């Protein structure tokens, strides 16, 4: 699948197509909507160590870090916590292929805590923001620095338990770590920031009255007008139903670029992001009301499509008659996206 990868020489981010083999991870360039036949590079897994979650980049909370036995670092970014954990589990399984006991332990750890079916992280954050029943935001002091609109780790644990999102402090800490991994929360001050560097996932969020946290969005409210804030919030407030990397044809230059797509309901919008950029802002998007979505045949190049594309294309026509041509990585993925979009149109 597609994953953004940080370059070694120029420390920028490029999206590559990754293929996991028994002893190596290959990655390929995508040119003109098609995977190149030869890999751009490879990561040898023998003697590799994996760090997941990796919180070395504040704006990229869903990273996997691979360090080869020659001490070369690779940073791979995923779309969601579930995708990240799935990749990490498979890569770790390949690294420890000769040690089945370690692989079994990984599966046990992965399944040791699951979010309740009827609870979403977005719902928890929405409840946290509630002015009457949400978490109380206060001014706090940390080593001489004063922070507005923060809360302590122990206050959040108490709030999660009292609102029945968790039944124990261990579960609440795990849930708070998920919120931090998904970039809903961020650490503030020395105590909580240093904890994020811990190799033990259970120690990354602190159930502590001296560890400070805040909503990640609180530090990003730099939009220019109230009207723009209202517009963005209304579009981006919907529940995320599906997200993933897809290849999209541009409107003007008709070139193909990998974009991270996020499908939301209530209101129904499809937004796309440039995964190579540091900020987490959409580069485009549209309402799905009144749209038409359909698969395109793989035999030949359909009208309106430029380049020698890989296939698995589908088209979305907005109610304003704007045509979007999008390419999935497989027929199954194309079907999943079309079936997820159709009920929202």
Short mmCIF file of C-alpha atoms in Angstrom, two decimals:
data_model
loop_
_atom_site.label_atom_id
_atom_site.label_comp_id
_atom_site.label_asym_id
_atom_site.label_seq_id
_atom_site.Cartn_x
_atom_site.Cartn_y
_atom_site.Cartn_z
CA UNK A 1 0.00 0.00 0.00
CA UNK A 2 0.88 3.73 -0.11
CA UNK A 3 2.89 5.26 2.74
CA UNK A 4 4.70 8.61 2.97
CA UNK A 5 8.44 8.07 3.53
CA UNK A 6 10.99 10.62 4.71
CA UNK A 7 14.06 11.00 2.47
CA UNK A 8 17.58 10.43 3.81
CA UNK A 9 19.47 13.22 2.06
CA UNK A 10 16.78 15.85 1.54
CA UNK A 11 14.57 15.39 4.62
CA UNK A 12 11.31 15.83 2.75
CA UNK A 13 8.39 13.41 2.47
CA UNK A 14 7.49 11.39 -0.63
CA UNK A 15 4.64 8.93 -1.03
CA UNK A 16 5.82 5.49 -2.13
CA UNK A 17 4.12 2.17 -2.86
CA UNK A 18 5.36 -0.38 -0.29
CA UNK A 19 5.53 -4.17 -0.66
CA UNK A 20 6.43 -6.28 2.38
CA UNK A 21 8.37 -9.48 1.63
CA UNK A 22 9.70 -12.07 4.06
CA UNK A 23 13.05 -10.36 4.62
CA UNK A 24 12.71 -6.87 3.12
CA UNK A 25 10.39 -3.94 2.54
CA UNK A 26 10.47 -2.67 -1.06
CA UNK A 27 9.21 0.76 -2.11
CA UNK A 28 8.34 2.04 -5.59
CA UNK A 29 7.75 5.41 -7.24
CA UNK A 30 4.40 6.18 -8.88
CA UNK A 31 4.75 8.01 -12.19
CA UNK A 32 1.79 9.06 -14.36
CA UNK A 33 -0.59 7.05 -12.22
CA UNK A 34 1.40 3.83 -12.54
CA UNK A 35 3.88 1.98 -10.32
CA UNK A 36 7.36 1.82 -11.81
CA UNK A 37 8.55 -1.75 -12.55
CA UNK A 38 11.75 -1.56 -10.47
CA UNK A 39 11.83 -0.60 -6.78
CA UNK A 40 13.19 2.82 -5.84
CA UNK A 41 14.72 1.33 -2.70
CA UNK A 42 14.59 -1.44 -0.12
CA UNK A 43 14.74 -1.77 3.66
CA UNK A 44 16.47 -4.96 4.80
CA UNK A 45 14.65 -6.33 7.85
CA UNK A 46 17.39 -8.61 9.20
CA UNK A 47 18.58 -6.99 12.45
CA UNK A 48 16.03 -4.15 12.09
CA UNK A 49 14.39 -2.57 15.15
CA UNK A 50 10.90 -1.04 14.98
CA UNK A 51 9.46 1.82 17.07
CA UNK A 52 5.66 2.13 17.08
CA UNK A 53 4.12 4.45 18.01
CA UNK A 54 6.88 6.89 17.08
CA UNK A 55 6.24 10.45 18.30
CA UNK A 56 9.40 12.19 17.06
CA UNK A 57 7.39 14.53 14.77
CA UNK A 58 4.59 16.52 16.43
CA UNK A 59 2.65 17.04 13.17
CA UNK A 60 2.93 13.37 12.18
CA UNK A 61 1.52 11.30 15.08
CA UNK A 62 1.02 8.05 13.12
CA UNK A 63 4.63 7.15 12.34
CA UNK A 64 6.52 3.88 12.30
CA UNK A 65 10.30 4.13 12.71
CA UNK A 66 12.59 1.41 11.36
CA UNK A 67 16.28 1.39 12.28
CA UNK A 68 18.41 -1.01 10.23
CA UNK A 69 21.42 -2.82 11.64
CA UNK A 70 23.57 -0.25 9.78
CA UNK A 71 21.83 2.48 11.86
CA UNK A 72 19.83 3.98 8.97
CA UNK A 73 16.49 5.42 10.12
CA UNK A 74 13.33 5.13 8.03
CA UNK A 75 10.13 6.97 8.97
CA UNK A 76 6.86 5.69 7.46
CA UNK A 77 3.52 7.46 8.00
CA UNK A 78 0.11 5.81 8.07
CA UNK A 79 -3.44 7.11 7.60
CA UNK A 80 -4.97 5.84 10.81
CA UNK A 81 -4.08 4.15 14.06
CA UNK A 82 -5.55 0.87 12.76
CA UNK A 83 -3.46 0.99 9.57
CA UNK A 84 -0.33 1.87 11.53
CA UNK A 85 -0.80 -1.00 13.98
CA UNK A 86 -1.51 -3.43 11.14
CA UNK A 87 1.67 -2.46 9.25
CA UNK A 88 3.71 -2.54 12.47
CA UNK A 89 2.42 -6.01 13.36
CA UNK A 90 3.19 -7.41 9.89
CA UNK A 91 6.66 -5.82 9.74
CA UNK A 92 7.50 -7.02 13.25
CA UNK A 93 6.28 -10.49 12.29
CA UNK A 94 8.69 -10.45 9.32
CA UNK A 95 11.58 -9.22 11.52
CA UNK A 96 10.94 -11.99 14.09
CA UNK A 97 9.85 -14.67 11.60
CA UNK A 98 12.20 -17.17 13.26
CA UNK A 99 10.77 -16.43 16.72
CA UNK A 100 7.07 -17.47 16.76
CA UNK A 101 6.71 -16.84 20.51
CA UNK A 102 7.46 -13.12 20.02
CA UNK A 103 4.93 -12.92 17.17
CA UNK A 104 2.24 -14.53 19.37
CA UNK A 105 3.00 -12.01 22.11
CA UNK A 106 2.53 -9.16 19.60
CA UNK A 107 -0.91 -10.47 18.63
CA UNK A 108 -1.85 -10.76 22.30
CA UNK A 109 -0.75 -7.17 23.01
CA UNK A 110 -2.61 -5.85 19.97
CA UNK A 111 -5.86 -7.45 21.14
CA UNK A 112 -5.43 -6.64 24.85
CA UNK A 113 -7.43 -3.41 24.68
CA UNK A 114 -10.14 -2.56 22.17
CA UNK A 115 -12.33 0.52 21.97
CA UNK A 116 -15.98 -0.27 22.69
CA UNK A 117 -17.98 -0.72 19.47
CA UNK A 118 -20.33 2.21 20.16
CA UNK A 119 -17.57 4.70 21.06
CA UNK A 120 -15.48 6.69 18.58
CA UNK A 121 -12.48 8.85 19.41
CA UNK A 122 -14.22 11.76 17.66
CA UNK A 123 -17.23 11.31 19.94
CA UNK A 124 -14.99 11.38 23.03
CA UNK A 125 -13.29 14.62 21.89
CA UNK A 126 -16.67 16.18 21.10
CA UNK A 127 -17.84 15.35 24.63
CA UNK A 128 -14.58 16.73 26.06
CA UNK A 129 -15.31 20.08 24.36
CA UNK A 130 -18.82 20.34 25.89
CA UNK A 131 -19.00 23.56 27.93
CA UNK A 132 -21.07 22.03 30.77
CA UNK A 133 -20.05 18.37 30.97
CA UNK A 134 -16.66 18.40 29.22
CA UNK A 135 -13.20 18.51 30.70
CA UNK A 136 -12.43 21.70 32.62
CA UNK A 137 -9.70 23.81 31.00
CA UNK A 138 -7.49 25.80 33.37
CA UNK A 139 -4.35 27.94 33.42
CA UNK A 140 -1.34 25.97 34.62
CA UNK A 141 2.27 26.73 35.43
CA UNK A 142 5.14 24.45 34.37
CA UNK A 143 8.75 25.37 35.19
CA UNK A 144 8.00 29.09 35.04
CA UNK A 145 5.93 28.88 31.82
CA UNK A 146 2.23 29.70 32.01
CA UNK A 147 -0.16 27.72 29.76
CA UNK A 148 -3.78 28.56 28.98
CA UNK A 149 -6.59 26.05 28.35
CA UNK A 150 -4.80 22.97 29.66
CA UNK A 151 -5.77 20.00 31.81
CA UNK A 152 -3.74 17.48 33.79
CA UNK A 153 -3.27 13.82 32.93
CA UNK A 154 -4.99 12.67 36.10
CA UNK A 155 -7.95 15.03 35.44
CA UNK A 156 -8.46 13.44 32.01
CA UNK A 157 -8.26 9.92 33.45
CA UNK A 158 -10.88 10.88 36.08
CA UNK A 159 -13.11 12.41 33.38
CA UNK A 160 -12.91 9.34 31.09
CA UNK A 161 -13.89 7.03 33.96
CA UNK A 162 -16.69 9.27 35.26
CA UNK A 163 -18.17 9.48 31.74
CA UNK A 164 -18.04 5.67 31.35
CA UNK A 165 -15.51 5.68 28.50
CA UNK A 166 -13.22 3.45 30.61
CA UNK A 167 -13.73 1.23 33.66
CA UNK A 168 -10.21 1.41 35.09
CA UNK A 169 -7.34 3.87 35.22
CA UNK A 170 -5.27 1.53 33.00
CA UNK A 171 -8.00 1.57 30.32
CA UNK A 172 -8.32 5.36 30.63
CA UNK A 173 -4.56 5.84 30.17
CA UNK A 174 -4.65 3.58 27.09
CA UNK A 175 -7.59 5.55 25.70
CA UNK A 176 -5.84 8.87 26.38
CA UNK A 177 -2.74 7.52 24.58
CA UNK A 178 -4.95 6.74 21.56
CA UNK A 179 -6.26 10.32 21.58
CA UNK A 180 -2.67 11.58 21.64
CA UNK A 181 -1.57 9.16 18.89
CA UNK A 182 -4.41 10.42 16.68
CA UNK A 183 -3.32 14.04 17.29
CA UNK A 184 -6.47 15.06 19.20
CA UNK A 185 -4.35 15.94 22.25
CA UNK A 186 -0.79 17.09 22.66
CA UNK A 187 1.58 17.22 25.64
CA UNK A 188 2.45 20.62 27.13
CA UNK A 189 5.47 21.31 29.29
CA UNK A 190 8.52 19.24 30.22
CA UNK A 191 6.89 16.44 32.25
CA UNK A 192 4.38 15.22 29.65
CA UNK A 193 6.58 15.96 26.61
CA UNK A 194 9.47 13.86 27.97
CA UNK A 195 7.07 10.95 28.61
CA UNK A 196 6.21 10.74 24.89
CA UNK A 197 9.78 9.57 24.25
CA UNK A 198 9.27 6.46 26.41
CA UNK A 199 9.68 3.14 24.62
CA UNK A 200 6.78 1.71 26.66
CA UNK A 201 3.41 2.75 25.09
CA UNK A 202 1.71 2.57 28.52
CA UNK A 203 4.02 5.30 29.84
CA UNK A 204 3.57 7.81 27.01
CA UNK A 205 0.50 9.37 28.64
CA UNK A 206 0.85 10.14 32.36
CA UNK A 207 -1.91 9.69 34.95
CA UNK A 208 -0.32 12.51 36.91
CA UNK A 209 -1.45 15.83 38.37
CA UNK A 210 1.76 17.57 37.20
CA UNK A 211 1.61 16.38 33.55
CA UNK A 212 -0.15 18.93 31.34
CA UNK A 213 -2.08 18.37 28.09
CA UNK A 214 -4.21 20.46 25.75
CA UNK A 215 -6.40 19.99 22.68
CA UNK A 216 -4.16 19.87 19.60
CA UNK A 217 -6.50 22.26 17.78
CA UNK A 218 -5.99 24.93 20.49
CA UNK A 219 -2.49 25.59 19.15
CA UNK A 220 -3.58 25.77 15.50
CA UNK A 221 -6.32 28.41 15.57
CA UNK A 222 -4.56 30.83 13.27
CA UNK A 223 -7.23 31.24 10.60
CA UNK A 224 -7.84 34.78 9.44
CA UNK A 225 -11.57 35.32 9.91
CA UNK A 226 -14.54 34.06 11.92
CA UNK A 227 -16.33 33.18 8.68
CA UNK A 228 -13.45 30.92 7.61
CA UNK A 229 -13.35 29.18 10.99
CA UNK A 230 -17.10 28.50 10.83
CA UNK A 231 -16.78 27.16 7.27
CA UNK A 232 -13.92 24.83 8.14
CA UNK A 233 -15.53 23.55 11.32
CA UNK A 234 -18.83 22.81 9.58
CA UNK A 235 -17.12 20.81 6.83
CA UNK A 236 -14.61 19.00 9.00
CA UNK A 237 -16.85 18.24 11.98
CA UNK A 238 -18.46 15.13 10.50
CA UNK A 239 -17.75 11.60 11.71
CA UNK A 240 -14.90 9.99 9.78
CA UNK A 241 -16.23 6.87 8.04
CA UNK A 242 -13.22 5.97 5.92
CA UNK A 243 -9.74 7.26 5.11
CA UNK A 244 -6.87 6.08 2.98
CA UNK A 245 -4.37 6.88 0.23
CA UNK A 246 -5.70 7.10 -3.33
CA UNK A 247 -4.25 8.47 -6.57
CA UNK A 248 -6.09 11.50 -7.97
CA UNK A 249 -5.89 13.20 -11.36
CA UNK A 250 -5.39 16.97 -11.18
CA UNK A 251 -7.96 19.35 -12.67
CA UNK A 252 -5.56 21.58 -14.60
CA UNK A 253 -2.32 19.73 -15.36
CA UNK A 254 -4.04 16.30 -15.46
CA UNK A 255 -1.09 14.76 -13.60
CA UNK A 256 -1.57 12.04 -10.99
CA UNK A 257 -0.77 12.60 -7.31
CA UNK A 258 -1.20 10.42 -4.25
CA UNK A 259 -3.58 12.06 -1.79
CA UNK A 260 -4.91 11.10 1.60
CA UNK A 261 -8.71 10.99 1.31
CA UNK A 262 -11.01 11.38 4.31
CA UNK A 263 -14.72 10.55 4.01
CA UNK A 264 -17.02 12.20 6.56
CA UNK A 265 -20.75 11.98 7.31
CA UNK A 266 -23.08 14.55 8.93
CA UNK A 267 -22.20 16.61 6.97
CA UNK A 268 -21.21 14.38 4.04
CA UNK A 269 -17.89 15.58 2.59
CA UNK A 270 -14.89 14.04 0.87
CA UNK A 271 -11.65 15.93 1.56
CA UNK A 272 -8.17 15.20 0.27
CA UNK A 273 -4.81 16.12 1.78
CA UNK A 274 -1.25 16.31 0.50
CA UNK A 275 0.55 13.75 2.70
CA UNK A 276 3.95 15.30 1.95
CA UNK A 277 3.00 18.60 3.65
CA UNK A 278 3.60 19.28 7.34
CA UNK A 279 0.25 20.93 8.07
CA UNK A 280 -2.85 18.78 8.37
CA UNK A 281 -5.12 20.94 6.19
CA UNK A 282 -7.14 19.74 3.19
CA UNK A 283 -5.91 20.85 -0.23
CA UNK A 284 -9.39 20.24 -1.62
CA UNK A 285 -12.77 18.73 -0.96
CA UNK A 286 -16.44 18.81 -1.85
CA UNK A 287 -19.91 18.05 -0.54
CA UNK A 288 -21.21 14.62 -1.55
CA UNK A 289 -24.86 15.67 -1.70
CA UNK A 290 -26.13 15.21 -5.25
CA UNK A 291 -22.91 13.52 -6.45
CA UNK A 292 -22.71 10.53 -8.77
CA UNK A 293 -20.04 7.87 -8.16
CA UNK A 294 -19.23 4.96 -10.45
CA UNK A 295 -16.46 2.51 -11.35
CA UNK A 296 -14.66 2.90 -14.68
CA UNK A 297 -13.78 -0.04 -16.91
CA UNK A 298 -10.18 -1.25 -16.78
CA UNK A 299 -9.97 -2.16 -20.48
CA UNK A 300 -8.51 0.90 -22.19
CA UNK A 301 -8.21 4.47 -20.94
CA UNK A 302 -11.63 6.09 -20.26
CA UNK A 303 -12.48 9.50 -21.72
CA UNK A 304 -11.22 12.32 -19.49
CA UNK A 305 -8.35 10.24 -18.09
CA UNK A 306 -4.77 11.12 -19.03
CA UNK A 307 -1.69 8.92 -18.75
CA UNK A 308 -0.99 5.19 -18.78
CA UNK A 309 -2.76 4.49 -15.49
CA UNK A 310 -2.68 1.30 -13.43
CA UNK A 311 -6.45 0.70 -13.39
CA UNK A 312 -9.04 0.37 -10.58
CA UNK A 313 -10.45 3.80 -11.48
CA UNK A 314 -13.65 5.39 -10.29
CA UNK A 315 -15.26 8.73 -11.03
CA UNK A 316 -17.17 11.20 -8.87
CA UNK A 317 -19.29 13.89 -10.56
CA UNK A 318 -20.40 16.69 -8.23
CA UNK A 319 -23.74 18.45 -8.52
CA UNK A 320 -21.79 21.34 -10.09
CA UNK A 321 -20.63 18.92 -12.83
CA UNK A 322 -16.99 18.78 -11.69
CA UNK A 323 -15.42 15.41 -12.58
CA UNK A 324 -12.94 13.75 -10.20
CA UNK A 325 -10.96 10.75 -11.47
CA UNK A 326 -9.55 8.62 -8.65
CA UNK A 327 -7.49 5.43 -8.67
CA UNK A 328 -7.60 2.79 -5.94
CA UNK A 329 -4.83 0.28 -5.29
CA UNK A 330 -7.07 -2.74 -5.99
CA UNK A 331 -10.53 -3.69 -7.25
CA UNK A 332 -11.58 -4.56 -3.70
CA UNK A 333 -10.51 -1.14 -2.41
CA UNK A 334 -12.38 0.58 -5.26
CA UNK A 335 -15.55 -1.31 -4.33
CA UNK A 336 -15.13 -0.36 -0.66
CA UNK A 337 -14.78 3.36 -1.45
CA UNK A 338 -17.76 3.40 -3.85
CA UNK A 339 -19.97 1.53 -1.37
CA UNK A 340 -18.93 3.94 1.43
CA UNK A 341 -19.60 7.06 -0.69
CA UNK A 342 -22.92 6.08 -2.35
CA UNK A 343 -25.19 6.26 0.75
CA UNK A 344 -23.96 9.85 1.38
CA UNK A 345 -24.89 11.23 -2.04
#
